[in-house]
Amino acid sequence: MKYIKQFSIIIIISFLGECVKALLPFKIPASVYGLVILLVALLCGIIKLEAVKDTAEFLIQIMPVMFIPPTVGIMVAWDQIKSMIVPFCVTAVLSTIVVMVVTGHISQLVIRFKKRKEGRQ
Amino acid sequence: MIEFLTDSAVFGVALSLLAFQIGVFVRKKTGLSFLTPLVTATVIIIIFLVASGIDFETYNEGAEILKYFLTPATVCLAVPLYQKLMILKKNFAAVILGIVSGVLTSALIILAFCLIFNLNHQVYVTLLPKSVTTAIGLSVSEELGGIISLTMAAIVIAGNVGGMFAEIIFKVFRIKEPISKGLALGTASHVMGTSKAMEIGELEGAMGSLSIAVAGIITVIVLPIFANML
């Protein structure tokens, strides 16, 4: 019964996420609304961590399998991208490296600024 | 035979799971971190489908039920985020500023490259969510009108770049704070970056898994604004 209860909570929250999406005009996926709803419910103590934990961990663990069909879909989209495969890959690789450097440095600046301030006190 | 497979309710799912298991085995044996079970499974299935003459639609008809679980699974990302929330509170400014600047940089760089290479709007929105965790990235791409299997490819590339080059990048650009390393990996390379971060250290790993959900939320808020720029 434990899993039925946990799964029910998760599905109901997913449905609430879809409701919020239908009500709001933003291009935000229902799943992200659901994520925020579950987080708030956990923070407020409306839902206890134990009430969803096991099923949540199971679903997160099997997530990679859910990505297989869309990835295999590349074989259908291939004709569409053949001509731009090089710029596509270059953009994907370089933008990832730049993001890493920027996020790393900005957060490092903040951390070191904080440390210096604390050191002075 | 093909008719039977088309009618079979579980063929697509069974093939996916079997290929994934082989992928897990291959990575264990070879020890190559960029050879994720997802990549191996995809290659195996494409080869199998092409060799047997089964088309993608036939496979996908059954396999599509896997997609149904994507929304509830994404909702569940709240659980690890909740468990890591204390670290977020302690480093709030560094986390939020680091991730926001990363998300904005990602969008700007992709916009710039699409202009340079003369890529169209559809390819642009396909690339936009590439640094974010797959579940959120796919939904965002779908929402903005991108080609989801291409977004998937870009997400896999982003993950691998993080996993392979992180240590060199940190050395060259002198990123030394453990918190910054974790944030950088999680924001740029999502789950695959985070597993690299976990290899580097515990604090790095915690920051990485925190960044996945936080970067995901920030991305869905920011991207619709960028989507109309090209």
Short mmCIF file of C-alpha atoms in Angstrom, two decimals, chain B:
data_model
loop_
_atom_site.label_atom_id
_atom_site.label_comp_id
_atom_site.label_asym_id
_atom_site.label_seq_id
_atom_site.Cartn_x
_atom_site.Cartn_y
_atom_site.Cartn_z
CA MET B 1 6.77 -10.70 -37.69
CA ILE B 2 6.78 -6.93 -38.08
CA GLU B 3 3.02 -6.85 -37.76
CA PHE B 4 3.27 -8.78 -34.54
CA LEU B 5 5.80 -6.27 -33.18
CA THR B 6 3.61 -3.36 -34.23
CA ASP B 7 0.72 -4.86 -32.29
CA SER B 8 2.80 -5.76 -29.28
CA ALA B 9 2.15 -3.41 -26.40
CA VAL B 10 5.49 -3.92 -24.72
CA PHE B 11 7.92 -4.37 -27.63
CA GLY B 12 9.17 -0.76 -27.58
CA VAL B 13 9.55 -0.71 -23.82
CA ALA B 14 11.23 -4.12 -23.72
CA LEU B 15 13.70 -3.11 -26.43
CA SER B 16 14.49 0.14 -24.60
CA LEU B 17 15.05 -1.57 -21.26
CA LEU B 18 17.15 -4.34 -22.75
CA ALA B 19 19.32 -1.88 -24.67
CA PHE B 20 19.71 0.20 -21.52
CA GLN B 21 20.88 -2.87 -19.57
CA ILE B 22 23.48 -3.54 -22.24
CA GLY B 23 24.51 0.11 -21.94
CA VAL B 24 24.99 -0.22 -18.18
CA PHE B 25 27.09 -3.34 -18.76
CA VAL B 26 29.21 -1.65 -21.45
CA ARG B 27 30.02 1.34 -19.25
CA LYS B 28 30.94 -0.91 -16.35
CA LYS B 29 33.27 -2.98 -18.53
CA THR B 30 34.90 -0.09 -20.39
CA GLY B 31 34.89 2.47 -17.57
CA LEU B 32 34.36 5.27 -20.11
CA SER B 33 32.24 7.94 -18.46
CA PHE B 34 31.03 9.53 -21.72
CA LEU B 35 29.61 6.19 -22.81
CA THR B 36 26.42 6.58 -20.78
CA PRO B 37 23.80 3.80 -20.93
CA LEU B 38 21.53 6.28 -22.76
CA VAL B 39 24.03 6.82 -25.57
CA THR B 40 24.81 3.10 -25.95
CA ALA B 41 21.12 2.16 -25.82
CA THR B 42 20.27 4.73 -28.50
CA VAL B 43 22.96 3.43 -30.85
CA ILE B 44 21.89 -0.20 -30.29
CA ILE B 45 18.22 0.58 -30.94
CA ILE B 46 18.91 2.63 -34.09
CA ILE B 47 21.12 -0.15 -35.47
CA PHE B 48 18.49 -2.74 -34.57
CA LEU B 49 15.65 -0.77 -36.17
CA VAL B 50 17.58 -0.02 -39.34
CA ALA B 51 18.83 -3.61 -39.68
CA SER B 52 15.40 -5.16 -39.10
CA GLY B 53 13.54 -2.63 -41.21
CA ILE B 54 11.20 -1.64 -38.38
CA ASP B 55 10.43 2.06 -38.59
CA PHE B 56 10.70 4.53 -35.74
CA GLU B 57 6.93 4.97 -35.44
CA THR B 58 6.42 1.25 -34.82
CA TYR B 59 9.00 1.28 -32.06
CA ASN B 60 7.77 4.54 -30.60
CA GLU B 61 4.13 3.46 -30.45
CA GLY B 62 4.94 1.15 -27.56
CA ALA B 63 7.90 3.06 -26.17
CA GLU B 64 5.91 6.25 -25.87
CA ILE B 65 4.33 5.14 -22.60
CA LEU B 66 7.75 5.79 -21.05
CA LYS B 67 7.20 9.46 -21.81
CA TYR B 68 4.09 9.43 -19.67
CA PHE B 69 6.24 9.08 -16.55
CA LEU B 70 8.41 12.07 -17.41
CA THR B 71 6.12 14.63 -15.76
CA PRO B 72 5.77 12.81 -12.42
CA ALA B 73 9.50 12.02 -12.43
CA THR B 74 10.36 15.68 -12.97
CA VAL B 75 8.02 16.64 -10.13
CA CYS B 76 10.05 14.27 -7.94
CA LEU B 77 13.22 16.35 -8.51
CA ALA B 78 11.76 18.43 -5.66
CA VAL B 79 12.86 15.68 -3.25
CA PRO B 80 16.65 15.94 -3.76
CA LEU B 81 16.28 19.73 -3.92
CA TYR B 82 14.45 19.70 -0.56
CA GLN B 83 17.17 17.53 0.95
CA LYS B 84 19.88 19.97 -0.20
CA LEU B 85 18.05 23.14 0.75
CA MET B 86 20.20 23.83 3.81
CA ILE B 87 23.29 24.22 1.63
CA LEU B 88 21.33 26.53 -0.66
CA LYS B 89 20.36 28.77 2.26
CA LYS B 90 23.93 28.90 3.53
CA ASN B 91 25.33 29.97 0.15
CA PHE B 92 22.31 31.75 -1.23
CA ALA B 93 24.03 34.66 -3.02
CA ALA B 94 26.75 32.52 -4.60
CA VAL B 95 24.25 29.89 -5.78
CA ILE B 96 21.67 32.25 -7.23
CA LEU B 97 24.11 34.70 -8.84
CA GLY B 98 26.24 31.88 -10.22
CA ILE B 99 23.32 30.00 -11.73
CA VAL B 100 21.48 33.06 -13.07
CA SER B 101 24.63 34.31 -14.78
CA GLY B 102 25.19 30.84 -16.23
CA VAL B 103 21.64 30.55 -17.58
CA LEU B 104 21.79 34.03 -19.14
CA THR B 105 25.24 33.38 -20.63
CA SER B 106 24.02 30.12 -22.14
CA ALA B 107 21.09 31.83 -23.86
CA LEU B 108 23.21 34.76 -25.10
CA ILE B 109 25.98 32.55 -26.49
CA ILE B 110 23.48 30.33 -28.29
CA LEU B 111 21.79 33.41 -29.74
CA ALA B 112 25.17 34.73 -30.90
CA PHE B 113 26.19 31.43 -32.50
CA CYS B 114 22.84 31.03 -34.24
CA LEU B 115 23.28 34.52 -35.72
CA ILE B 116 26.87 33.79 -36.79
CA PHE B 117 25.99 30.41 -38.34
CA ASN B 118 22.71 31.67 -39.73
CA LEU B 119 20.63 28.97 -38.00
CA ASN B 120 16.86 29.37 -38.07
CA HIS B 121 14.43 29.98 -35.21
CA GLN B 122 13.55 26.32 -34.79
CA VAL B 123 17.17 25.25 -34.36
CA TYR B 124 17.69 28.20 -31.99
CA VAL B 125 14.88 27.17 -29.63
CA THR B 126 16.02 23.55 -29.98
CA LEU B 127 19.47 24.51 -28.65
CA LEU B 128 18.32 26.96 -25.95
CA PRO B 129 17.48 24.41 -23.21
CA LYS B 130 20.60 22.29 -23.79
CA SER B 131 22.29 22.83 -20.43
CA VAL B 132 19.26 22.03 -18.35
CA THR B 133 18.29 18.63 -16.98
CA THR B 134 16.78 16.41 -19.68
CA ALA B 135 13.24 16.19 -18.30
CA ILE B 136 12.88 19.96 -18.11
CA GLY B 137 14.89 20.58 -21.29
CA LEU B 138 12.63 18.37 -23.40
CA SER B 139 9.44 20.01 -22.11
CA VAL B 140 10.89 23.47 -22.68
CA SER B 141 11.90 22.57 -26.23
CA GLU B 142 8.42 21.19 -26.92
CA GLU B 143 6.85 24.28 -25.36
CA LEU B 144 8.93 26.64 -27.55
CA GLY B 145 8.42 24.61 -30.73
CA GLY B 146 11.87 22.99 -30.96
CA ILE B 147 12.81 19.57 -32.36
CA ILE B 148 12.90 17.47 -29.21
CA SER B 149 15.18 14.70 -30.41
CA LEU B 150 17.73 17.34 -31.41
CA THR B 151 17.43 19.03 -28.03
CA MET B 152 18.11 15.60 -26.61
CA ALA B 153 21.29 15.35 -28.69
CA ALA B 154 22.41 18.80 -27.55
CA ILE B 155 21.73 17.87 -23.91
CA VAL B 156 23.83 14.73 -24.28
CA ILE B 157 26.66 16.80 -25.85
CA ALA B 158 26.48 19.37 -23.02
CA GLY B 159 26.61 16.58 -20.45
CA ASN B 160 29.61 14.92 -22.04
CA VAL B 161 31.57 18.15 -22.44
CA GLY B 162 31.18 18.79 -18.71
CA GLY B 163 32.12 15.27 -17.77
CA MET B 164 35.19 15.17 -19.99
CA PHE B 165 36.69 18.66 -19.77
CA ALA B 166 35.67 19.88 -16.30
CA GLU B 167 39.01 19.33 -14.64
CA ILE B 168 41.00 20.97 -17.44
CA ILE B 169 38.61 23.93 -17.54
CA PHE B 170 38.81 24.42 -13.76
CA LYS B 171 42.60 24.38 -13.93
CA VAL B 172 42.97 26.71 -16.92
CA PHE B 173 40.39 29.22 -15.68
CA ARG B 174 41.45 28.86 -12.04
CA ILE B 175 38.13 27.88 -10.53
CA LYS B 176 39.15 26.54 -7.15
CA GLU B 177 36.22 26.87 -4.72
CA PRO B 178 34.48 23.49 -4.30
CA ILE B 179 31.07 25.22 -4.27
CA SER B 180 31.85 26.96 -7.57
CA LYS B 181 33.00 23.73 -9.20
CA GLY B 182 29.74 22.01 -8.26
CA LEU B 183 27.61 24.93 -9.43
CA ALA B 184 29.48 25.21 -12.72
CA LEU B 185 29.12 21.51 -13.46
CA GLY B 186 25.44 21.32 -12.50
CA THR B 187 24.49 24.46 -14.41
CA ALA B 188 26.43 23.68 -17.60
CA SER B 189 26.14 19.90 -17.73
CA HIS B 190 23.11 18.92 -15.59
CA VAL B 191 23.05 15.31 -14.33
CA MET B 192 26.21 14.19 -16.09
CA GLY B 193 28.07 17.21 -14.78
CA THR B 194 26.78 16.45 -11.32
CA SER B 195 28.03 12.89 -11.36
CA LYS B 196 31.44 14.29 -12.32
CA ALA B 197 31.11 16.76 -9.43
CA MET B 198 30.38 13.85 -7.07
CA GLU B 199 33.62 12.22 -8.23
CA ILE B 200 35.56 15.39 -7.39
CA GLY B 201 34.11 15.71 -3.90
CA GLU B 202 31.09 15.62 -1.60
CA LEU B 203 30.45 19.36 -1.43
CA GLU B 204 30.94 19.66 -5.20
CA GLY B 205 28.38 16.88 -5.72
CA ALA B 206 25.82 18.42 -3.38
CA MET B 207 26.12 21.79 -5.13
CA GLY B 208 25.81 20.07 -8.48
CA SER B 209 22.57 18.28 -7.66
CA LEU B 210 21.21 21.48 -6.16
CA SER B 211 22.00 23.39 -9.35
CA ILE B 212 20.06 20.92 -11.50
CA ALA B 213 16.68 21.87 -10.07
CA VAL B 214 17.51 25.54 -9.45
CA ALA B 215 18.94 26.03 -12.96
CA GLY B 216 15.89 24.22 -14.33
CA ILE B 217 13.48 26.60 -12.63
CA ILE B 218 15.47 29.71 -13.59
CA THR B 219 15.75 28.45 -17.17
CA VAL B 220 12.01 27.99 -17.66
CA ILE B 221 11.44 31.53 -16.43
CA VAL B 222 14.16 33.13 -18.57
CA LEU B 223 13.99 31.19 -21.85
CA PRO B 224 10.54 32.27 -23.12
CA ILE B 225 11.92 35.84 -23.15
CA PHE B 226 14.93 34.75 -25.21
CA ALA B 227 12.88 32.55 -27.51
CA ASN B 228 11.52 35.54 -29.42
CA MET B 229 14.88 37.13 -30.07
CA LEU B 230 15.57 35.17 -33.24
#
